Amino acid sequence: MGPITSLLSRLYGTRGWLALGGVAFVLFAVFPFLNLAAPASSPFHVSAYWVTLIGKIMCYAIVALAMDLIWGYAGILSLGHGLFFALGGYAFGMYLMRQIGADGQYRANMPDFMVFLDWKEFPWQWWNSDQLWWCALLVVLVPGVLAFAFGYFAFRSRVKGVYFSIITQALTYAAMLLFFRNATGFGGNNGFTDFKRILDIPITTPGARMALFTITGAALIATLLLGRFIVTSKFGRVLAAIRDAEQRVMFCGYDTAHYKLFIWTLSAVLCGIAGALYVPQVGIINPGEMSPANSIEIAIWVAVGGRGTLAGAIVGAGIVNGAKSFLTQMFPEFWLYFLGLLFILVTLFLPQGIVGALGQVRDRLRERMAARTPLGKTS
């Protein structure tokens, strides 16, 4: 067995790869065909609304995977991951705002909010923001550097548990208040919106929307495979040991701070990438994405789907955000009640989440089938 075959079998079995291949076929072949080739009058046509909605949910699923890596496998509960998501969105949003050019309301080569505030030049943080490569680099560097700096001091000081969660929540709340200020240079409470183009290509065309959709789908699959690669490695086993008994791991000679810092920083970078993919599809980014409530909701996605399963994070993000999309349109005043009730029910009756509960049912069925199998025979 070669190294590639060994790696593939380590990541997933035959059924897992077939399921992943089926998902990829739907995302990269079925959806583009039904959206671009099927006529709008056809019952099989997938509208731009569904392309945008599913693309947005896939971005959330990437964030949920990032949360599962630190919470489900390392035992680090962050209530501030919405900050890293928003920072990635703002970093790419600067490029999108520069792409508007003179097509804004004031017909100036500066964003409308800067013209309204009578700014004569771009602030320092907008340097080189008209270059896609630079803003793409910022998408990774800004959340990554912030997470590394914060995590370095937090993990070295052995801050963990509820104290770590509270500090991350305070961090994202402070950042939200900062970005609400017009003087910060990021549009204040309105944020960035009214995007026109990417690489001089109109952003609202069906082809551009589908390109963003497929790139997001590829990023989601890549994030899932990266997460699977990590958790099935020796590094992942050490993370699980840190989650279950950090003191024992330290007594065995491991520097747990290094392990936690790496996975924490990687998780923040993944959130930043998700935010960058989210902004051009949804068409807006504002400080509301940094609200502590949004970060708490991310944790709920993972809890609903199943901590420590990776696939559960995707399932949880899909279920919660699909329900949110429906309920906020039909019964907007009841959405938060539903979310709270869902979290309570999952905590009481499905502590392992949906995917975890399904795995337990599968294991019980296998045990019963094995018990019924006569000795000396195979089922």
mmCIF file of C-alpha atoms in Angstrom:
data_model
loop_
_atom_site.group_PDB
_atom_site.id
_atom_site.type_symbol
_atom_site.label_atom_id
_atom_site.label_comp_id
_atom_site.label_asym_id
_atom_site.label_seq_id
_atom_site.Cartn_x
_atom_site.Cartn_y
_atom_site.Cartn_z
ATOM 1 C CA MET A 1 0.000 0.000 0.000
ATOM 2 C CA GLY A 2 1.546 3.294 -1.123
ATOM 3 C CA PRO A 3 1.658 6.445 0.978
ATOM 4 C CA ILE A 4 -1.162 8.105 -0.991
ATOM 5 C CA THR A 5 -3.417 5.071 -0.652
ATOM 6 C CA SER A 6 -2.574 4.826 3.028
ATOM 7 C CA LEU A 7 -3.431 8.499 3.534
ATOM 8 C CA LEU A 8 -6.732 8.195 1.683
ATOM 9 C CA SER A 9 -7.768 5.149 3.694
ATOM 10 C CA ARG A 10 -6.806 6.964 6.898
ATOM 11 C CA LEU A 11 -9.018 9.909 6.079
ATOM 12 C CA TYR A 12 -12.130 7.978 5.041
ATOM 13 C CA GLY A 13 -13.300 4.514 4.136
ATOM 14 C CA THR A 14 -14.881 3.597 0.826
ATOM 15 C CA ARG A 15 -18.337 4.771 1.884
ATOM 16 C CA GLY A 16 -16.953 8.071 3.131
ATOM 17 C CA TRP A 17 -15.177 8.824 -0.138
ATOM 18 C CA LEU A 18 -18.248 7.844 -2.149
ATOM 19 C CA ALA A 19 -20.394 10.177 -0.052
ATOM 20 C CA LEU A 20 -17.874 13.001 -0.432
ATOM 21 C CA GLY A 21 -17.695 12.379 -4.171
ATOM 22 C CA GLY A 22 -21.473 12.525 -4.389
ATOM 23 C CA VAL A 23 -21.528 15.868 -2.587
ATOM 24 C CA ALA A 24 -18.809 17.210 -4.891
ATOM 25 C CA PHE A 25 -20.745 16.071 -7.954
ATOM 26 C CA VAL A 26 -23.865 17.907 -6.758
ATOM 27 C CA LEU A 27 -21.942 21.090 -5.937
ATOM 28 C CA PHE A 28 -19.739 21.246 -9.025
ATOM 29 C CA ALA A 29 -21.965 19.690 -11.700
ATOM 30 C CA VAL A 30 -25.647 19.470 -10.748
ATOM 31 C CA PHE A 31 -26.059 22.919 -9.219
ATOM 32 C CA PRO A 32 -24.203 24.808 -11.992
ATOM 33 C CA PHE A 33 -26.199 22.975 -14.645
ATOM 34 C CA LEU A 34 -29.572 23.589 -12.983
ATOM 35 C CA ASN A 35 -28.751 27.245 -12.361
ATOM 36 C CA LEU A 36 -27.045 28.212 -15.616
ATOM 37 C CA ALA A 37 -28.403 25.777 -18.208
ATOM 38 C CA ALA A 38 -31.931 24.960 -17.016
ATOM 39 C CA PRO A 39 -34.416 27.665 -18.121
ATOM 40 C CA ALA A 40 -36.107 29.737 -15.446
ATOM 41 C CA SER A 41 -39.464 28.245 -16.446
ATOM 42 C CA SER A 42 -38.237 24.719 -15.690
ATOM 43 C CA PRO A 43 -39.283 23.165 -12.353
ATOM 44 C CA PHE A 44 -35.680 21.972 -11.999
ATOM 45 C CA HIS A 45 -34.194 25.456 -12.279
ATOM 46 C CA VAL A 46 -32.170 26.566 -9.243
ATOM 47 C CA SER A 47 -32.687 30.272 -8.719
ATOM 48 C CA ALA A 48 -30.080 32.840 -7.696
ATOM 49 C CA TYR A 49 -31.745 32.977 -4.271
ATOM 50 C CA TRP A 50 -30.937 29.329 -3.564
ATOM 51 C CA VAL A 51 -27.413 29.679 -4.934
ATOM 52 C CA THR A 52 -26.768 32.592 -2.577
ATOM 53 C CA LEU A 53 -28.449 30.919 0.398
ATOM 54 C CA ILE A 54 -26.583 27.627 0.064
ATOM 55 C CA GLY A 55 -23.334 29.476 -0.608
ATOM 56 C CA LYS A 56 -23.852 31.453 2.600
ATOM 57 C CA ILE A 57 -24.583 28.287 4.586
ATOM 58 C CA MET A 58 -21.419 26.672 3.212
ATOM 59 C CA CYS A 59 -19.443 29.648 4.518
ATOM 60 C CA TYR A 60 -21.039 29.108 7.920
ATOM 61 C CA ALA A 61 -20.180 25.410 7.686
ATOM 62 C CA ILE A 62 -16.492 26.291 7.273
ATOM 63 C CA VAL A 63 -16.727 28.382 10.454
ATOM 64 C CA ALA A 64 -18.447 25.488 12.233
ATOM 65 C CA LEU A 65 -15.631 23.138 11.175
ATOM 66 C CA ALA A 66 -13.095 25.637 12.506
ATOM 67 C CA MET A 67 -14.976 25.765 15.814
ATOM 68 C CA ASP A 68 -15.186 21.978 16.004
ATOM 69 C CA LEU A 69 -11.421 21.668 15.614
ATOM 70 C CA ILE A 70 -10.784 23.724 18.748
ATOM 71 C CA TRP A 71 -13.862 22.855 20.815
ATOM 72 C CA GLY A 72 -14.650 19.303 19.804
ATOM 73 C CA TYR A 73 -11.061 18.073 19.607
ATOM 74 C CA ALA A 74 -9.019 20.424 21.811
ATOM 75 C CA GLY A 75 -11.633 21.377 24.394
ATOM 76 C CA ILE A 76 -11.245 25.124 23.748
ATOM 77 C CA LEU A 77 -14.633 26.858 23.723
ATOM 78 C CA SER A 78 -14.358 30.189 21.933
ATOM 79 C CA LEU A 79 -17.160 32.726 22.098
ATOM 80 C CA GLY A 80 -15.357 35.123 19.795
ATOM 81 C CA HIS A 81 -15.015 33.327 16.475
ATOM 82 C CA GLY A 82 -17.413 35.794 14.901
ATOM 83 C CA LEU A 83 -14.584 38.338 15.163
ATOM 84 C CA PHE A 84 -12.222 36.324 12.946
ATOM 85 C CA PHE A 85 -15.041 35.693 10.467
ATOM 86 C CA ALA A 86 -15.793 39.422 10.269
ATOM 87 C CA LEU A 87 -12.121 40.418 9.973
ATOM 88 C CA GLY A 88 -11.735 38.169 6.945
ATOM 89 C CA GLY A 89 -14.867 39.706 5.483
ATOM 90 C CA TYR A 90 -13.643 43.251 6.056
ATOM 91 C CA ALA A 91 -10.216 42.461 4.595
ATOM 92 C CA PHE A 92 -11.750 41.246 1.340
ATOM 93 C CA GLY A 93 -14.490 43.886 1.520
ATOM 94 C CA MET A 94 -11.858 46.613 1.160
ATOM 95 C CA TYR A 95 -10.926 45.220 -2.248
ATOM 96 C CA LEU A 96 -14.576 45.011 -3.261
ATOM 97 C CA MET A 97 -15.120 48.628 -2.205
ATOM 98 C CA ARG A 98 -12.143 49.746 -4.277
ATOM 99 C CA GLN A 99 -13.582 47.846 -7.259
ATOM 100 C CA ILE A 100 -16.653 50.106 -7.151
ATOM 101 C CA GLY A 101 -14.481 52.931 -8.467
ATOM 102 C CA ALA A 102 -16.490 55.941 -9.602
ATOM 103 C CA ASP A 103 -19.768 53.988 -9.826
ATOM 104 C CA GLY A 104 -20.838 54.955 -6.321
ATOM 105 C CA GLN A 105 -23.489 57.478 -5.401
ATOM 106 C CA TYR A 106 -21.011 60.380 -5.294
ATOM 107 C CA ARG A 107 -19.161 59.357 -8.479
ATOM 108 C CA ALA A 108 -15.814 59.544 -6.703
ATOM 109 C CA ASN A 109 -12.915 57.122 -6.657
ATOM 110 C CA MET A 110 -13.380 56.637 -2.930
ATOM 111 C CA PRO A 111 -16.082 54.683 -1.051
ATOM 112 C CA ASP A 112 -19.243 56.708 -0.507
ATOM 113 C CA PHE A 113 -18.887 56.774 3.268
ATOM 114 C CA MET A 114 -15.442 58.389 2.950
ATOM 115 C CA VAL A 115 -16.806 61.039 0.604
ATOM 116 C CA PHE A 116 -19.713 61.683 2.994
ATOM 117 C CA LEU A 117 -17.247 62.143 5.878
ATOM 118 C CA ASP A 118 -15.214 64.533 3.695
ATOM 119 C CA TRP A 119 -12.075 62.402 3.738
ATOM 120 C CA LYS A 120 -9.498 63.515 1.189
ATOM 121 C CA GLU A 121 -7.352 60.360 1.118
ATOM 122 C CA PHE A 122 -7.461 56.743 2.129
ATOM 123 C CA PRO A 123 -6.374 55.927 5.704
ATOM 124 C CA TRP A 124 -3.219 53.877 6.224
ATOM 125 C CA GLN A 125 -5.048 50.555 6.644
ATOM 126 C CA TRP A 126 -6.406 50.870 3.113
ATOM 127 C CA TRP A 127 -2.892 50.826 1.620
ATOM 128 C CA ASN A 128 -2.718 48.684 -1.521
ATOM 129 C CA SER A 129 -6.335 47.598 -0.987
ATOM 130 C CA ASP A 130 -6.996 47.874 -4.738
ATOM 131 C CA GLN A 131 -4.839 44.760 -5.239
ATOM 132 C CA LEU A 132 -6.583 41.398 -4.941
ATOM 133 C CA TRP A 133 -3.451 39.526 -3.866
ATOM 134 C CA TRP A 134 -2.826 41.938 -0.995
ATOM 135 C CA CYS A 135 -6.373 41.752 0.360
ATOM 136 C CA ALA A 136 -6.327 37.963 -0.010
ATOM 137 C CA LEU A 137 -3.158 37.980 2.087
ATOM 138 C CA LEU A 138 -4.851 40.181 4.692
ATOM 139 C CA VAL A 139 -7.741 37.692 4.858
ATOM 140 C CA VAL A 140 -5.259 35.161 6.247
ATOM 141 C CA LEU A 141 -2.843 37.433 8.121
ATOM 142 C CA VAL A 142 -5.206 39.705 10.062
ATOM 143 C CA PRO A 143 -7.230 37.012 11.880
ATOM 144 C CA GLY A 144 -4.170 34.743 12.048
ATOM 145 C CA VAL A 145 -1.861 37.301 13.657
ATOM 146 C CA LEU A 146 -4.532 38.494 16.076
ATOM 147 C CA ALA A 147 -5.367 34.920 17.098
ATOM 148 C CA PHE A 148 -1.701 34.031 17.489
ATOM 149 C CA ALA A 149 -0.959 37.053 19.666
ATOM 150 C CA PHE A 150 -4.036 36.534 21.809
ATOM 151 C CA GLY A 151 -3.545 32.789 22.077
ATOM 152 C CA TYR A 152 0.160 33.080 22.893
ATOM 153 C CA PHE A 153 -0.477 35.060 26.052
ATOM 154 C CA ALA A 154 -3.687 33.227 26.965
ATOM 155 C CA PHE A 155 -2.280 29.713 26.661
ATOM 156 C CA ARG A 156 1.061 30.643 28.218
ATOM 157 C CA SER A 157 -0.881 32.029 31.175
ATOM 158 C CA ARG A 158 -2.881 28.787 31.249
ATOM 159 C CA VAL A 159 -6.188 30.580 30.831
ATOM 160 C CA LYS A 160 -8.803 27.979 29.979
ATOM 161 C CA GLY A 161 -12.358 26.872 30.540
ATOM 162 C CA VAL A 162 -15.040 29.454 31.172
ATOM 163 C CA TYR A 163 -12.438 32.171 31.743
ATOM 164 C CA PHE A 164 -11.072 31.731 28.222
ATOM 165 C CA SER A 165 -14.595 31.808 26.787
ATOM 166 C CA ILE A 166 -15.428 35.038 28.611
ATOM 167 C CA ILE A 167 -12.214 36.722 27.452
ATOM 168 C CA THR A 168 -12.866 35.807 23.812
ATOM 169 C CA GLN A 169 -16.384 37.177 24.127
ATOM 170 C CA ALA A 170 -15.030 40.416 25.578
ATOM 171 C CA LEU A 171 -12.498 40.632 22.733
ATOM 172 C CA THR A 172 -15.104 40.388 19.998
ATOM 173 C CA TYR A 173 -17.390 42.840 21.799
ATOM 174 C CA ALA A 174 -14.557 45.393 22.065
ATOM 175 C CA ALA A 175 -13.764 44.964 18.361
ATOM 176 C CA MET A 176 -17.446 45.451 17.481
ATOM 177 C CA LEU A 177 -17.542 48.751 19.380
ATOM 178 C CA LEU A 178 -14.347 49.840 17.629
ATOM 179 C CA PHE A 179 -15.683 49.070 14.150
ATOM 180 C CA PHE A 180 -18.904 50.924 14.881
ATOM 181 C CA ARG A 181 -16.899 54.159 14.995
ATOM 182 C CA ASN A 182 -16.673 56.100 11.737
ATOM 183 C CA ALA A 183 -13.125 57.180 12.585
ATOM 184 C CA THR A 184 -11.949 53.561 12.315
ATOM 185 C CA GLY A 185 -12.240 53.797 8.541
ATOM 186 C CA PHE A 186 -14.489 50.805 7.894
ATOM 187 C CA GLY A 187 -17.863 52.397 7.249
ATOM 188 C CA GLY A 188 -19.125 52.630 10.822
ATOM 189 C CA ASN A 189 -22.407 50.906 11.584
ATOM 190 C CA ASN A 190 -23.233 50.558 7.864
ATOM 191 C CA GLY A 191 -20.032 48.710 7.052
ATOM 192 C CA PHE A 192 -19.338 47.809 3.406
ATOM 193 C CA THR A 193 -22.037 47.187 0.821
ATOM 194 C CA ASP A 194 -23.137 47.944 -2.746
ATOM 195 C CA PHE A 195 -20.355 45.835 -4.279
ATOM 196 C CA LYS A 196 -20.078 45.928 -8.067
ATOM 197 C CA ARG A 197 -17.216 43.811 -9.367
ATOM 198 C CA ILE A 198 -14.464 41.279 -8.671
ATOM 199 C CA LEU A 199 -11.460 41.477 -11.007
ATOM 200 C CA ASP A 200 -13.560 43.895 -13.076
ATOM 201 C CA ILE A 201 -16.204 41.167 -13.548
ATOM 202 C CA PRO A 202 -19.753 42.197 -12.524
ATOM 203 C CA ILE A 203 -20.483 40.423 -9.266
ATOM 204 C CA THR A 204 -24.223 39.964 -9.796
ATOM 205 C CA THR A 205 -24.027 38.003 -13.051
ATOM 206 C CA PRO A 206 -25.130 34.340 -12.882
ATOM 207 C CA GLY A 207 -21.686 33.164 -13.909
ATOM 208 C CA ALA A 208 -19.948 35.168 -11.176
ATOM 209 C CA ARG A 209 -22.397 33.943 -8.535
ATOM 210 C CA MET A 210 -21.899 30.351 -9.555
ATOM 211 C CA ALA A 211 -18.116 30.782 -9.593
ATOM 212 C CA LEU A 212 -18.259 32.043 -5.998
ATOM 213 C CA PHE A 213 -20.571 29.156 -5.122
ATOM 214 C CA THR A 214 -18.212 26.508 -6.503
ATOM 215 C CA ILE A 215 -15.148 28.135 -4.908
ATOM 216 C CA THR A 216 -16.963 28.090 -1.562
ATOM 217 C CA GLY A 217 -17.900 24.441 -2.059
ATOM 218 C CA ALA A 218 -14.276 23.581 -2.850
ATOM 219 C CA ALA A 219 -13.116 25.497 0.237
ATOM 220 C CA LEU A 220 -15.621 23.606 2.404
ATOM 221 C CA ILE A 221 -14.473 20.207 1.135
ATOM 222 C CA ALA A 222 -10.826 21.223 1.520
ATOM 223 C CA THR A 223 -11.477 22.380 5.097
ATOM 224 C CA LEU A 224 -13.201 19.091 5.900
ATOM 225 C CA LEU A 225 -10.285 17.066 4.503
ATOM 226 C CA LEU A 226 -7.764 19.252 6.324
ATOM 227 C CA GLY A 227 -9.664 18.779 9.564
ATOM 228 C CA ARG A 228 -9.849 15.033 8.996
ATOM 229 C CA PHE A 229 -6.122 14.927 8.235
ATOM 230 C CA ILE A 230 -5.360 16.699 11.514
ATOM 231 C CA VAL A 231 -7.659 14.734 13.812
ATOM 232 C CA THR A 232 -6.545 11.336 12.460
ATOM 233 C CA SER A 233 -2.849 12.170 12.909
ATOM 234 C CA LYS A 234 -0.655 11.940 15.988
ATOM 235 C CA PHE A 235 -1.170 15.671 16.422
ATOM 236 C CA GLY A 236 -4.915 15.110 16.568
ATOM 237 C CA ARG A 237 -4.540 12.372 19.161
ATOM 238 C CA VAL A 238 -2.509 14.713 21.329
ATOM 239 C CA LEU A 239 -5.226 17.356 20.961
ATOM 240 C CA ALA A 240 -7.845 14.858 22.116
ATOM 241 C CA ALA A 241 -5.653 13.960 25.073
ATOM 242 C CA ILE A 242 -5.318 17.644 25.953
ATOM 243 C CA ARG A 243 -9.098 17.948 25.832
ATOM 244 C CA ASP A 244 -9.613 14.977 28.147
ATOM 245 C CA ALA A 245 -6.676 15.331 30.572
ATOM 246 C CA GLU A 246 -4.318 18.233 29.891
ATOM 247 C CA GLN A 247 -2.348 17.794 33.128
ATOM 248 C CA ARG A 248 -1.476 14.197 32.251
ATOM 249 C CA VAL A 249 -0.334 15.258 28.783
ATOM 250 C CA MET A 250 1.941 17.865 30.352
ATOM 251 C CA PHE A 251 3.382 15.247 32.714
ATOM 252 C CA CYS A 252 4.189 13.136 29.651
ATOM 253 C CA GLY A 253 6.474 15.921 28.415
ATOM 254 C CA TYR A 254 4.264 17.667 25.845
ATOM 255 C CA ASP A 255 4.105 21.448 25.698
ATOM 256 C CA THR A 256 0.339 21.726 25.412
ATOM 257 C CA ALA A 257 0.474 25.487 24.789
ATOM 258 C CA HIS A 258 2.128 24.879 21.391
ATOM 259 C CA TYR A 259 -0.536 22.434 20.311
ATOM 260 C CA LYS A 260 -3.395 24.666 21.403
ATOM 261 C CA LEU A 261 -1.815 27.752 19.862
ATOM 262 C CA PHE A 262 -1.424 26.068 16.471
ATOM 263 C CA ILE A 263 -4.973 24.746 16.241
ATOM 264 C CA TRP A 264 -6.381 28.020 17.626
ATOM 265 C CA THR A 265 -4.550 30.098 15.009
ATOM 266 C CA LEU A 266 -5.495 27.714 12.201
ATOM 267 C CA SER A 267 -9.128 27.871 13.290
ATOM 268 C CA ALA A 268 -9.065 31.683 13.156
ATOM 269 C CA VAL A 269 -7.527 31.642 9.660
ATOM 270 C CA LEU A 270 -10.255 29.278 8.415
ATOM 271 C CA CYS A 271 -12.874 31.650 9.812
ATOM 272 C CA GLY A 272 -11.238 34.554 7.990
ATOM 273 C CA ILE A 273 -11.336 32.652 4.688
ATOM 274 C CA ALA A 274 -15.015 31.856 5.278
ATOM 275 C CA GLY A 275 -15.715 35.535 5.916
ATOM 276 C CA ALA A 276 -13.962 36.522 2.692
ATOM 277 C CA LEU A 277 -16.120 34.071 0.713
ATOM 278 C CA TYR A 278 -19.258 35.204 2.531
ATOM 279 C CA VAL A 279 -19.027 38.924 1.762
ATOM 280 C CA PRO A 280 -19.256 38.921 -2.073
ATOM 281 C CA GLN A 281 -22.127 36.411 -2.006
ATOM 282 C CA VAL A 282 -24.245 38.150 0.635
ATOM 283 C CA GLY A 283 -23.251 41.654 -0.461
ATOM 284 C CA ILE A 284 -22.626 43.262 2.922
ATOM 285 C CA ILE A 285 -20.348 43.192 5.958
ATOM 286 C CA ASN A 286 -20.872 45.327 9.053
ATOM 287 C CA PRO A 287 -19.890 45.276 12.745
ATOM 288 C CA GLY A 288 -23.015 43.266 13.559
ATOM 289 C CA GLU A 289 -21.126 40.161 12.391
ATOM 290 C CA MET A 290 -18.866 40.649 15.417
ATOM 291 C CA SER A 291 -21.688 40.621 17.945
ATOM 292 C CA PRO A 292 -21.225 38.147 20.815
ATOM 293 C CA ALA A 293 -24.606 36.623 19.916
ATOM 294 C CA ASN A 294 -23.235 35.535 16.528
ATOM 295 C CA SER A 295 -20.252 33.836 18.156
ATOM 296 C CA ILE A 296 -22.521 32.020 20.596
ATOM 297 C CA GLU A 297 -24.623 30.877 17.669
ATOM 298 C CA ILE A 298 -21.530 29.330 16.076
ATOM 299 C CA ALA A 299 -21.071 27.188 19.170
ATOM 300 C CA ILE A 300 -24.725 26.158 18.945
ATOM 301 C CA TRP A 301 -24.204 24.929 15.371
ATOM 302 C CA VAL A 302 -21.462 22.594 16.539
ATOM 303 C CA ALA A 303 -23.414 21.445 19.598
ATOM 304 C CA VAL A 304 -26.495 20.652 17.509
ATOM 305 C CA GLY A 305 -24.557 18.736 14.863
ATOM 306 C CA GLY A 306 -22.207 16.970 17.247
ATOM 307 C CA ARG A 307 -18.909 17.990 18.798
ATOM 308 C CA GLY A 308 -15.825 16.103 17.717
ATOM 309 C CA THR A 309 -17.327 14.690 14.518
ATOM 310 C CA LEU A 310 -16.470 17.301 11.827
ATOM 311 C CA ALA A 311 -19.421 16.140 9.734
ATOM 312 C CA GLY A 312 -21.666 17.121 12.639
ATOM 313 C CA ALA A 313 -20.413 20.701 12.426
ATOM 314 C CA ILE A 314 -21.541 20.887 8.788
ATOM 315 C CA VAL A 315 -24.893 19.282 9.593
ATOM 316 C CA GLY A 316 -25.473 21.629 12.534
ATOM 317 C CA ALA A 317 -24.629 24.730 10.511
ATOM 318 C CA GLY A 318 -26.960 23.589 7.742
ATOM 319 C CA ILE A 319 -29.902 22.747 10.003
ATOM 320 C CA VAL A 320 -29.721 25.853 12.187
ATOM 321 C CA ASN A 321 -29.153 28.314 9.353
ATOM 322 C CA GLY A 322 -31.728 26.640 7.131
ATOM 323 C CA ALA A 323 -34.275 26.959 9.934
ATOM 324 C CA LYS A 324 -33.154 30.535 10.537
ATOM 325 C CA SER A 325 -33.672 31.462 6.894
ATOM 326 C CA PHE A 326 -37.214 30.053 6.996
ATOM 327 C CA LEU A 327 -38.291 31.286 10.420
ATOM 328 C CA THR A 328 -36.902 34.806 10.090
ATOM 329 C CA GLN A 329 -39.096 35.216 7.011
ATOM 330 C CA MET A 330 -42.244 33.508 8.284
ATOM 331 C CA PHE A 331 -42.037 34.133 12.051
ATOM 332 C CA PRO A 332 -39.216 36.622 12.683
ATOM 333 C CA GLU A 333 -40.281 37.345 16.253
ATOM 334 C CA PHE A 334 -39.989 33.660 17.235
ATOM 335 C CA TRP A 335 -36.560 32.858 15.807
ATOM 336 C CA LEU A 336 -34.532 33.484 18.981
ATOM 337 C CA TYR A 337 -37.042 31.480 21.036
ATOM 338 C CA PHE A 338 -36.685 28.578 18.615
ATOM 339 C CA LEU A 339 -32.892 28.767 18.746
ATOM 340 C CA GLY A 340 -32.889 28.723 22.534
ATOM 341 C CA LEU A 341 -35.376 25.844 22.635
ATOM 342 C CA LEU A 342 -33.315 23.878 20.104
ATOM 343 C CA PHE A 343 -30.175 24.274 22.178
ATOM 344 C CA ILE A 344 -31.973 23.198 25.362
ATOM 345 C CA LEU A 345 -33.481 20.123 23.712
ATOM 346 C CA VAL A 346 -30.162 19.071 22.189
ATOM 347 C CA THR A 347 -28.365 19.549 25.525
ATOM 348 C CA LEU A 348 -30.960 17.478 27.392
ATOM 349 C CA PHE A 349 -31.739 14.706 24.918
ATOM 350 C CA LEU A 350 -28.860 14.707 22.376
ATOM 351 C CA PRO A 351 -25.712 15.634 24.310
ATOM 352 C CA GLN A 352 -23.595 14.134 21.520
ATOM 353 C CA GLY A 353 -25.457 16.088 18.862
ATOM 354 C CA ILE A 354 -27.372 14.732 15.887
ATOM 355 C CA VAL A 355 -24.448 12.988 14.198
ATOM 356 C CA GLY A 356 -23.181 11.645 17.526
ATOM 357 C CA ALA A 357 -26.630 10.235 18.343
ATOM 358 C CA LEU A 358 -26.877 8.599 14.919
ATOM 359 C CA GLY A 359 -23.452 7.044 15.487
ATOM 360 C CA GLN A 360 -24.600 5.612 18.823
ATOM 361 C CA VAL A 361 -27.708 4.121 17.201
ATOM 362 C CA ARG A 362 -25.565 2.575 14.466
ATOM 363 C CA ASP A 363 -23.187 1.049 17.011
ATOM 364 C CA ARG A 364 -26.086 -0.420 19.004
ATOM 365 C CA LEU A 365 -27.565 -1.977 15.869
ATOM 366 C CA ARG A 366 -24.220 -3.527 15.021
ATOM 367 C CA GLU A 367 -23.908 -4.929 18.531
ATOM 368 C CA ARG A 368 -27.383 -6.477 18.320
ATOM 369 C CA MET A 369 -26.662 -7.986 14.920
ATOM 370 C CA ALA A 370 -23.375 -9.393 16.209
ATOM 371 C CA ALA A 371 -25.115 -10.854 19.260
ATOM 372 C CA ARG A 372 -27.685 -12.611 17.054
ATOM 373 C CA THR A 373 -25.064 -14.072 14.743
ATOM 374 C CA PRO A 374 -24.490 -17.803 15.477
ATOM 375 C CA LEU A 375 -21.034 -18.767 16.685
ATOM 376 C CA GLY A 376 -18.642 -19.663 13.939
ATOM 377 C CA LYS A 377 -20.543 -17.680 11.301
ATOM 378 C CA THR A 378 -20.182 -14.188 10.004
ATOM 379 C CA SER A 379 -23.041 -11.801 9.486
#
